[in-house]
Amino acid sequence: MGLLLEGKNILVMGVRNKWSIAWGIAQAAYKEGAKLIFTYQGQREGESVKELISEMEGTEACQCDITVDSDIDRLFETIREKYGTIHGLVHAIAFANREDLLNDFVYTSREGFAHALDVSAYSLVAVARRAKDLMTQGGSIVTLTYMGSEKVFPGYNVMGVAKAALETSVKYLAANLGPAGIRVNAISAGPIKTMSARGIKDFSNILEVVEKKAPLRRSINLEELGHTALYLLSGLSSAVTGEVLHVDCGYNIMGI
Ligand code: NAP
């Protein structure tokens, strides 16, 4: 068997630094022959993303704030002009206002609720709609979710609601885009230390509990997320769509 992603153009959205889940996925995809296009939110973040990807030959990074439609349009127009077709999209983007993660959920503001859902859930719909026009040979869209959509994790708050919307969006998008040969799946990742995770109150405690109670008695690492994404981005998962795949050392099956 040749490289799993040879000849595939893959858009990776959500690299902030070398601890980002999207970076773990990008490294795995690059090793398997993918040509990668990255995005960053603003100029400041762009500098560090460009430095990070400088070690990957033939890759480039484009600016795109996921809440700005004209940014998304420009991104996909640039990709259309330069690459014509894409085969994969990694969506690893989420955000909630700090106060909505610190206060009890009941105090979530209307603005905070709408913003968290806009950045963390609607953004998948917005990019899938543009991506489908460039996925002329079929494709695979992979997003990242967390078990806080299914059960209450104190401090995850509005992000749990956003992840529930994201997971249901995965199913509706999979149904819409399936006839065009485009698959849409989510990885429900176990807790892993990243910049975003630092915003969750009690994150260290969540990590500790997982390490004690998960069937495999440990938490996950970036490489394992990269390998799962490889499976979902490649033909190895050609009949899998609309799924939420837990990659959490089995923690989600435990009752107590
Ligand atoms: P991360 O490194 O902080 O990545 C989050 C990314 O979201 C950053 O690149 C950030 O860009 C981007 N982003 C936020 N708002 C944006 C906007 N308006 N436009 C464009 N990009 C925006 O954290 P991560 O943990 O790898 O998160 C990736 C995904 O995995 C998220 O969906 C997260 O919920 C999910 N996840 C994480 C865990 C965990 O334990 N870490 C577990 C399960 C699921 P900037 O750098 O420009 O802000």
mmCIF file of C-alpha atoms and ligand atoms in Angstrom:
data_model
loop_
_atom_site.group_PDB
_atom_site.id
_atom_site.type_symbol
_atom_site.label_atom_id
_atom_site.label_comp_id
_atom_site.label_asym_id
_atom_site.label_seq_id
_atom_site.Cartn_x
_atom_site.Cartn_y
_atom_site.Cartn_z
ATOM 1 C CA MET A 1 0.000 0.000 0.000
ATOM 2 C CA GLY A 2 1.300 3.503 -0.873
ATOM 3 C CA LEU A 3 0.931 6.544 1.343
ATOM 4 C CA LEU A 4 -2.636 6.934 2.645
ATOM 5 C CA LEU A 5 -3.116 10.558 1.577
ATOM 6 C CA GLU A 6 -0.848 10.783 -1.469
ATOM 7 C CA GLY A 7 -2.216 13.325 -3.950
ATOM 8 C CA LYS A 8 -4.820 14.661 -1.508
ATOM 9 C CA ASN A 9 -5.250 18.368 -0.752
ATOM 10 C CA ILE A 10 -6.354 18.892 2.823
ATOM 11 C CA LEU A 11 -7.455 22.125 4.488
ATOM 12 C CA VAL A 12 -6.518 22.274 8.183
ATOM 13 C CA MET A 13 -8.344 24.874 10.292
ATOM 14 C CA GLY A 14 -7.444 25.405 13.963
ATOM 15 C CA VAL A 15 -3.683 25.238 14.445
ATOM 16 C CA ARG A 16 -2.619 27.678 17.154
ATOM 17 C CA ASN A 17 0.669 26.110 18.269
ATOM 18 C CA LYS A 18 2.489 22.778 18.456
ATOM 19 C CA TRP A 19 0.095 21.528 21.158
ATOM 20 C CA SER A 20 -3.001 22.062 18.992
ATOM 21 C CA ILE A 21 -4.990 18.977 18.060
ATOM 22 C CA ALA A 22 -5.058 20.248 14.466
ATOM 23 C CA TRP A 23 -1.248 20.258 14.473
ATOM 24 C CA GLY A 24 -1.158 16.615 15.588
ATOM 25 C CA ILE A 25 -3.533 15.760 12.756
ATOM 26 C CA ALA A 26 -1.565 17.846 10.235
ATOM 27 C CA GLN A 27 1.666 16.046 11.101
ATOM 28 C CA ALA A 28 0.070 12.639 10.616
ATOM 29 C CA ALA A 29 -1.506 13.715 7.307
ATOM 30 C CA TYR A 30 1.756 15.225 6.051
ATOM 31 C CA LYS A 31 3.663 12.015 6.788
ATOM 32 C CA GLU A 32 1.090 10.151 4.695
ATOM 33 C CA GLY A 33 1.653 12.378 1.669
ATOM 34 C CA ALA A 34 -1.088 15.031 1.982
ATOM 35 C CA LYS A 35 -0.629 18.532 0.604
ATOM 36 C CA LEU A 36 -1.766 20.832 3.402
ATOM 37 C CA ILE A 37 -3.320 24.276 3.433
ATOM 38 C CA PHE A 38 -3.591 25.902 6.882
ATOM 39 C CA THR A 39 -5.655 28.766 8.188
ATOM 40 C CA TYR A 40 -5.114 31.220 11.043
ATOM 41 C CA GLN A 41 -7.501 33.685 12.623
ATOM 42 C CA GLY A 42 -5.517 36.949 12.611
ATOM 43 C CA GLN A 43 -2.096 38.422 11.786
ATOM 44 C CA ARG A 44 -0.604 37.786 15.242
ATOM 45 C CA GLU A 45 -1.542 34.096 15.198
ATOM 46 C CA GLY A 46 -0.487 33.933 11.532
ATOM 47 C CA GLU A 47 3.163 34.573 12.366
ATOM 48 C CA SER A 48 3.401 31.578 14.713
ATOM 49 C CA VAL A 49 1.462 29.297 12.355
ATOM 50 C CA LYS A 50 3.753 30.252 9.464
ATOM 51 C CA GLU A 51 6.820 29.555 11.596
ATOM 52 C CA LEU A 52 5.402 26.182 12.634
ATOM 53 C CA ILE A 53 4.603 25.044 9.095
ATOM 54 C CA SER A 54 7.929 26.245 7.676
ATOM 55 C CA GLU A 55 9.246 22.717 8.313
ATOM 56 C CA MET A 56 6.568 21.275 6.009
ATOM 57 C CA GLU A 57 7.510 21.612 2.380
ATOM 58 C CA GLY A 58 4.843 22.879 -0.034
ATOM 59 C CA THR A 59 2.360 24.019 2.611
ATOM 60 C CA GLU A 60 0.888 27.478 3.045
ATOM 61 C CA ALA A 61 -1.302 29.376 5.488
ATOM 62 C CA CYS A 62 -4.197 31.720 4.737
ATOM 63 C CA GLN A 63 -6.008 34.115 7.077
ATOM 64 C CA CYS A 64 -9.621 33.250 7.955
ATOM 65 C CA ASP A 65 -11.673 34.373 10.924
ATOM 66 C CA ILE A 66 -14.407 31.761 10.957
ATOM 67 C CA THR A 67 -17.039 34.284 12.100
ATOM 68 C CA VAL A 68 -16.518 36.473 9.017
ATOM 69 C CA ASP A 69 -18.272 35.253 5.854
ATOM 70 C CA SER A 70 -16.109 37.346 3.532
ATOM 71 C CA ASP A 71 -12.965 35.730 5.056
ATOM 72 C CA ILE A 72 -14.376 32.249 4.406
ATOM 73 C CA ASP A 73 -15.366 33.185 0.838
ATOM 74 C CA ARG A 74 -11.908 34.605 0.151
ATOM 75 C CA LEU A 75 -10.224 31.507 1.604
ATOM 76 C CA PHE A 76 -12.153 29.101 -0.618
ATOM 77 C CA GLU A 77 -11.684 31.326 -3.672
ATOM 78 C CA THR A 78 -7.914 31.308 -3.074
ATOM 79 C CA ILE A 79 -7.961 27.520 -2.716
ATOM 80 C CA ARG A 80 -10.045 27.152 -5.880
ATOM 81 C CA GLU A 81 -7.585 29.285 -7.859
ATOM 82 C CA LYS A 82 -4.445 27.562 -6.536
ATOM 83 C CA TYR A 83 -5.519 23.950 -6.054
ATOM 84 C CA GLY A 84 -8.857 23.508 -7.853
ATOM 85 C CA THR A 85 -9.901 20.528 -5.772
ATOM 86 C CA ILE A 86 -9.712 19.571 -2.110
ATOM 87 C CA HIS A 87 -10.194 16.093 -0.679
ATOM 88 C CA GLY A 88 -10.244 16.712 3.049
ATOM 89 C CA LEU A 89 -11.052 19.353 5.646
ATOM 90 C CA VAL A 90 -10.090 19.343 9.319
ATOM 91 C CA HIS A 91 -12.226 21.650 11.476
ATOM 92 C CA ALA A 92 -10.648 22.053 14.929
ATOM 93 C CA ILE A 93 -12.074 25.388 16.009
ATOM 94 C CA ALA A 94 -13.961 26.359 19.146
ATOM 95 C CA PHE A 95 -14.373 29.375 21.376
ATOM 96 C CA ALA A 96 -16.465 30.543 24.343
ATOM 97 C CA ASN A 97 -16.188 33.754 26.338
ATOM 98 C CA ARG A 98 -14.070 33.305 29.449
ATOM 99 C CA GLU A 99 -16.813 34.423 31.824
ATOM 100 C CA ASP A 100 -19.168 31.798 30.393
ATOM 101 C CA LEU A 101 -16.659 29.101 31.317
ATOM 102 C CA LEU A 102 -16.014 30.515 34.792
ATOM 103 C CA ASN A 103 -19.589 31.230 35.919
ATOM 104 C CA ASP A 104 -22.346 28.667 36.338
ATOM 105 C CA PHE A 105 -24.058 27.781 33.035
ATOM 106 C CA VAL A 106 -27.302 29.376 34.212
ATOM 107 C CA TYR A 107 -25.639 32.818 33.909
ATOM 108 C CA THR A 108 -24.644 32.405 30.244
ATOM 109 C CA SER A 109 -25.456 35.631 28.403
ATOM 110 C CA ARG A 110 -27.446 35.714 25.152
ATOM 111 C CA GLU A 111 -24.402 37.146 23.395
ATOM 112 C CA GLY A 112 -22.043 34.537 24.896
ATOM 113 C CA PHE A 113 -24.356 31.680 23.957
ATOM 114 C CA ALA A 114 -24.726 32.902 20.364
ATOM 115 C CA HIS A 115 -20.990 33.546 19.976
ATOM 116 C CA ALA A 116 -19.948 30.119 21.291
ATOM 117 C CA LEU A 117 -22.388 28.390 18.947
ATOM 118 C CA ASP A 118 -21.372 30.571 16.024
ATOM 119 C CA VAL A 119 -17.623 29.902 16.327
ATOM 120 C CA SER A 120 -17.815 26.304 17.527
ATOM 121 C CA ALA A 121 -20.789 24.808 15.642
ATOM 122 C CA TYR A 122 -22.151 27.011 12.843
ATOM 123 C CA SER A 123 -18.613 27.407 11.497
ATOM 124 C CA LEU A 124 -18.664 23.751 10.433
ATOM 125 C CA VAL A 125 -21.794 24.337 8.345
ATOM 126 C CA ALA A 126 -20.268 27.480 6.838
ATOM 127 C CA VAL A 127 -17.069 25.739 5.722
ATOM 128 C CA ALA A 128 -18.775 22.494 4.640
ATOM 129 C CA ARG A 129 -21.015 24.477 2.268
ATOM 130 C CA ARG A 130 -17.992 26.069 0.563
ATOM 131 C CA ALA A 131 -15.881 22.890 0.696
ATOM 132 C CA LYS A 132 -18.472 20.781 -1.109
ATOM 133 C CA ASP A 133 -17.981 22.802 -4.299
ATOM 134 C CA LEU A 134 -14.256 22.035 -4.244
ATOM 135 C CA MET A 135 -14.647 18.370 -3.261
ATOM 136 C CA THR A 136 -15.336 17.382 -6.832
ATOM 137 C CA GLN A 137 -13.863 13.901 -6.334
ATOM 138 C CA GLY A 138 -15.682 13.305 -3.049
ATOM 139 C CA GLY A 139 -14.082 14.109 0.269
ATOM 140 C CA SER A 140 -13.904 13.795 4.020
ATOM 141 C CA ILE A 141 -14.683 16.450 6.619
ATOM 142 C CA VAL A 142 -13.510 15.842 10.184
ATOM 143 C CA THR A 143 -14.370 17.952 13.208
ATOM 144 C CA LEU A 144 -13.437 17.763 16.905
ATOM 145 C CA THR A 145 -15.906 17.408 19.711
ATOM 146 C CA TYR A 146 -15.924 16.532 23.414
ATOM 147 C CA MET A 147 -18.024 14.344 25.679
ATOM 148 C CA GLY A 148 -19.247 17.501 27.431
ATOM 149 C CA SER A 149 -22.002 17.406 24.767
ATOM 150 C CA GLU A 150 -23.421 14.196 26.266
ATOM 151 C CA LYS A 151 -22.860 14.578 30.010
ATOM 152 C CA VAL A 152 -22.335 17.496 32.337
ATOM 153 C CA PHE A 153 -18.725 18.460 33.009
ATOM 154 C CA PRO A 154 -18.795 21.414 35.414
ATOM 155 C CA GLY A 155 -16.988 24.324 33.766
ATOM 156 C CA TYR A 156 -17.562 23.106 30.196
ATOM 157 C CA ASN A 157 -20.900 24.937 30.222
ATOM 158 C CA VAL A 158 -21.960 26.591 26.964
ATOM 159 C CA MET A 159 -19.216 24.709 25.138
ATOM 160 C CA GLY A 160 -21.090 21.483 25.905
ATOM 161 C CA VAL A 161 -24.189 22.937 24.278
ATOM 162 C CA ALA A 162 -22.126 24.061 21.286
ATOM 163 C CA LYS A 163 -20.616 20.575 20.922
ATOM 164 C CA ALA A 164 -24.104 19.016 20.982
ATOM 165 C CA ALA A 165 -25.065 21.352 18.113
ATOM 166 C CA LEU A 166 -21.825 20.480 16.335
ATOM 167 C CA GLU A 167 -22.432 16.725 16.607
ATOM 168 C CA THR A 168 -25.979 17.013 15.283
ATOM 169 C CA SER A 169 -24.691 19.258 12.477
ATOM 170 C CA VAL A 170 -22.290 16.429 11.568
ATOM 171 C CA LYS A 171 -25.277 14.127 11.028
ATOM 172 C CA TYR A 172 -27.303 16.599 8.949
ATOM 173 C CA LEU A 173 -24.256 17.515 6.867
ATOM 174 C CA ALA A 174 -23.427 13.831 6.342
ATOM 175 C CA ALA A 175 -26.968 13.259 5.043
ATOM 176 C CA ASN A 176 -26.821 16.325 2.745
ATOM 177 C CA LEU A 177 -23.340 15.717 1.348
ATOM 178 C CA GLY A 178 -23.298 11.909 1.180
ATOM 179 C CA PRO A 179 -24.770 11.766 -2.348
ATOM 180 C CA ALA A 180 -21.758 13.811 -3.530
ATOM 181 C CA GLY A 181 -19.402 11.244 -1.962
ATOM 182 C CA ILE A 182 -18.495 13.596 0.872
ATOM 183 C CA ARG A 183 -18.276 12.080 4.374
ATOM 184 C CA VAL A 184 -18.596 14.088 7.584
ATOM 185 C CA ASN A 185 -17.474 12.720 10.960
ATOM 186 C CA ALA A 186 -16.457 13.936 14.407
ATOM 187 C CA ILE A 187 -13.736 12.749 16.741
ATOM 188 C CA SER A 188 -14.798 13.014 20.367
ATOM 189 C CA ALA A 189 -11.385 13.483 21.918
ATOM 190 C CA GLY A 190 -10.486 12.801 25.514
ATOM 191 C CA PRO A 191 -9.024 15.757 27.416
ATOM 192 C CA ILE A 192 -5.621 16.881 26.211
ATOM 193 C CA LYS A 193 -3.590 19.919 27.335
ATOM 194 C CA THR A 194 -3.917 22.653 24.713
ATOM 195 C CA MET A 195 -4.336 26.421 24.816
ATOM 196 C CA SER A 196 -8.155 26.116 24.611
ATOM 197 C CA ALA A 197 -8.241 23.463 27.335
ATOM 198 C CA ARG A 198 -6.526 25.929 29.677
ATOM 199 C CA GLY A 199 -9.700 28.025 29.550
ATOM 200 C CA ILE A 200 -11.746 25.231 31.162
ATOM 201 C CA LYS A 201 -11.979 25.556 34.938
ATOM 202 C CA ASP A 202 -10.987 22.283 36.649
ATOM 203 C CA PHE A 203 -9.374 20.918 33.477
ATOM 204 C CA SER A 204 -6.544 19.307 35.476
ATOM 205 C CA ASN A 205 -9.110 17.615 37.649
ATOM 206 C CA ILE A 206 -10.954 16.234 34.587
ATOM 207 C CA LEU A 207 -7.646 14.915 33.257
ATOM 208 C CA GLU A 208 -6.823 13.264 36.577
ATOM 209 C CA VAL A 209 -10.213 11.521 36.769
ATOM 210 C CA VAL A 210 -9.844 10.225 33.206
ATOM 211 C CA GLU A 211 -6.385 8.844 33.949
ATOM 212 C CA LYS A 212 -7.781 7.012 36.981
ATOM 213 C CA LYS A 213 -11.064 5.733 35.549
ATOM 214 C CA ALA A 214 -10.674 5.217 31.799
ATOM 215 C CA PRO A 215 -10.411 1.517 30.914
ATOM 216 C CA LEU A 216 -6.906 2.122 29.550
ATOM 217 C CA ARG A 217 -5.975 4.053 32.747
ATOM 218 C CA ARG A 218 -4.427 6.974 30.886
ATOM 219 C CA SER A 219 -5.342 9.968 28.743
ATOM 220 C CA ILE A 220 -4.779 10.308 25.015
ATOM 221 C CA ASN A 221 -1.962 11.961 23.069
ATOM 222 C CA LEU A 222 -1.790 14.054 19.897
ATOM 223 C CA GLU A 223 -0.342 11.209 17.859
ATOM 224 C CA GLU A 224 -3.361 9.027 18.616
ATOM 225 C CA LEU A 225 -5.714 11.782 17.465
ATOM 226 C CA GLY A 226 -3.600 12.141 14.329
ATOM 227 C CA HIS A 227 -3.941 8.441 13.579
ATOM 228 C CA THR A 228 -7.711 8.491 14.038
ATOM 229 C CA ALA A 229 -8.001 11.513 11.760
ATOM 230 C CA LEU A 230 -5.894 9.673 9.168
ATOM 231 C CA TYR A 231 -8.402 6.846 9.245
ATOM 232 C CA LEU A 232 -11.309 9.272 8.796
ATOM 233 C CA LEU A 233 -9.603 11.359 6.094
ATOM 234 C CA SER A 234 -8.463 8.369 4.064
ATOM 235 C CA GLY A 235 -10.174 5.607 2.133
ATOM 236 C CA LEU A 236 -9.752 3.325 5.171
ATOM 237 C CA SER A 237 -13.097 4.706 6.419
ATOM 238 C CA SER A 238 -14.828 4.890 3.034
ATOM 239 C CA ALA A 239 -18.181 3.643 4.383
ATOM 240 C CA VAL A 240 -18.158 5.717 7.575
ATOM 241 C CA THR A 241 -20.124 8.966 7.748
ATOM 242 C CA GLY A 242 -22.192 10.881 10.293
ATOM 243 C CA GLU A 243 -20.281 9.233 13.154
ATOM 244 C CA VAL A 244 -18.981 10.575 16.430
ATOM 245 C CA LEU A 245 -15.944 8.452 17.188
ATOM 246 C CA HIS A 246 -14.706 8.515 20.788
ATOM 247 C CA VAL A 247 -10.940 8.584 21.133
ATOM 248 C CA ASP A 248 -10.704 8.758 24.908
ATOM 249 C CA CYS A 249 -9.116 5.530 26.147
ATOM 250 C CA GLY A 250 -12.675 4.268 26.694
ATOM 251 C CA TYR A 251 -13.661 6.813 29.345
ATOM 252 C CA ASN A 252 -17.111 7.399 27.792
ATOM 253 C CA ILE A 253 -18.320 3.834 28.468
ATOM 254 C CA MET A 254 -17.890 4.092 32.237
ATOM 255 C CA GLY A 255 -20.915 4.624 34.485
ATOM 256 C CA ILE A 256 -18.862 5.372 37.571
HETATM 257 P P1 NAP B 1 -6.296 25.144 20.340
HETATM 258 O O1 NAP B 1 -4.936 24.692 20.027
HETATM 259 O O2 NAP B 1 -6.437 26.338 21.218
HETATM 260 O O3 NAP B 1 -7.089 25.347 18.973
HETATM 261 C C1 NAP B 1 -8.302 26.057 18.895
HETATM 262 C C2 NAP B 1 -8.287 26.785 17.570
HETATM 263 O O4 NAP B 1 -9.545 27.458 17.345
HETATM 264 C C3 NAP B 1 -7.193 27.865 17.526
HETATM 265 O O5 NAP B 1 -6.402 27.680 16.393
HETATM 266 C C4 NAP B 1 -8.003 29.141 17.416
HETATM 267 O O6 NAP B 1 -7.394 30.145 16.638
HETATM 268 C C5 NAP B 1 -9.223 28.653 16.658
HETATM 269 N N1 NAP B 1 -10.270 29.667 16.657
HETATM 270 C C6 NAP B 1 -10.996 30.146 17.710
HETATM 271 N N2 NAP B 1 -11.820 31.121 17.287
HETATM 272 C C7 NAP B 1 -11.603 31.273 15.949
HETATM 273 C C8 NAP B 1 -12.133 32.108 14.938
HETATM 274 N N3 NAP B 1 -13.074 33.042 15.197
HETATM 275 N N4 NAP B 1 -11.690 31.974 13.660
HETATM 276 C C9 NAP B 1 -10.739 31.067 13.366
HETATM 277 N N5 NAP B 1 -10.183 30.237 14.270
HETATM 278 C C10 NAP B 1 -10.610 30.349 15.548
HETATM 279 O O7 NAP B 1 -7.125 24.003 21.106
HETATM 280 P P2 NAP B 1 -7.493 22.486 20.741
HETATM 281 O O8 NAP B 1 -7.755 21.837 22.043
HETATM 282 O O9 NAP B 1 -6.513 21.918 19.792
HETATM 283 O O10 NAP B 1 -8.914 22.666 20.044
HETATM 284 C C11 NAP B 1 -9.234 22.122 18.755
HETATM 285 C C12 NAP B 1 -10.614 21.512 18.790
HETATM 286 O O11 NAP B 1 -10.581 20.328 19.587
HETATM 287 C C13 NAP B 1 -11.699 22.394 19.401
HETATM 288 O O12 NAP B 1 -12.896 22.229 18.674
HETATM 289 C C14 NAP B 1 -11.857 21.814 20.791
HETATM 290 O O13 NAP B 1 -13.118 22.072 21.358
HETATM 291 C C15 NAP B 1 -11.673 20.340 20.474
HETATM 292 N N6 NAP B 1 -11.413 19.471 21.615
HETATM 293 C C16 NAP B 1 -10.393 19.732 22.476
HETATM 294 C C17 NAP B 1 -10.175 18.870 23.547
HETATM 295 C C18 NAP B 1 -9.057 19.140 24.529
HETATM 296 O O14 NAP B 1 -9.067 18.536 25.606
HETATM 297 N N7 NAP B 1 -8.106 19.973 24.209
HETATM 298 C C19 NAP B 1 -10.980 17.746 23.732
HETATM 299 C C20 NAP B 1 -12.007 17.488 22.842
HETATM 300 C C21 NAP B 1 -12.210 18.367 21.775
HETATM 301 P P3 NAP B 1 -6.524 31.308 17.361
HETATM 302 O O15 NAP B 1 -5.274 30.672 17.770
HETATM 303 O O16 NAP B 1 -6.342 32.300 16.299
HETATM 304 O O17 NAP B 1 -7.374 31.823 18.484
#
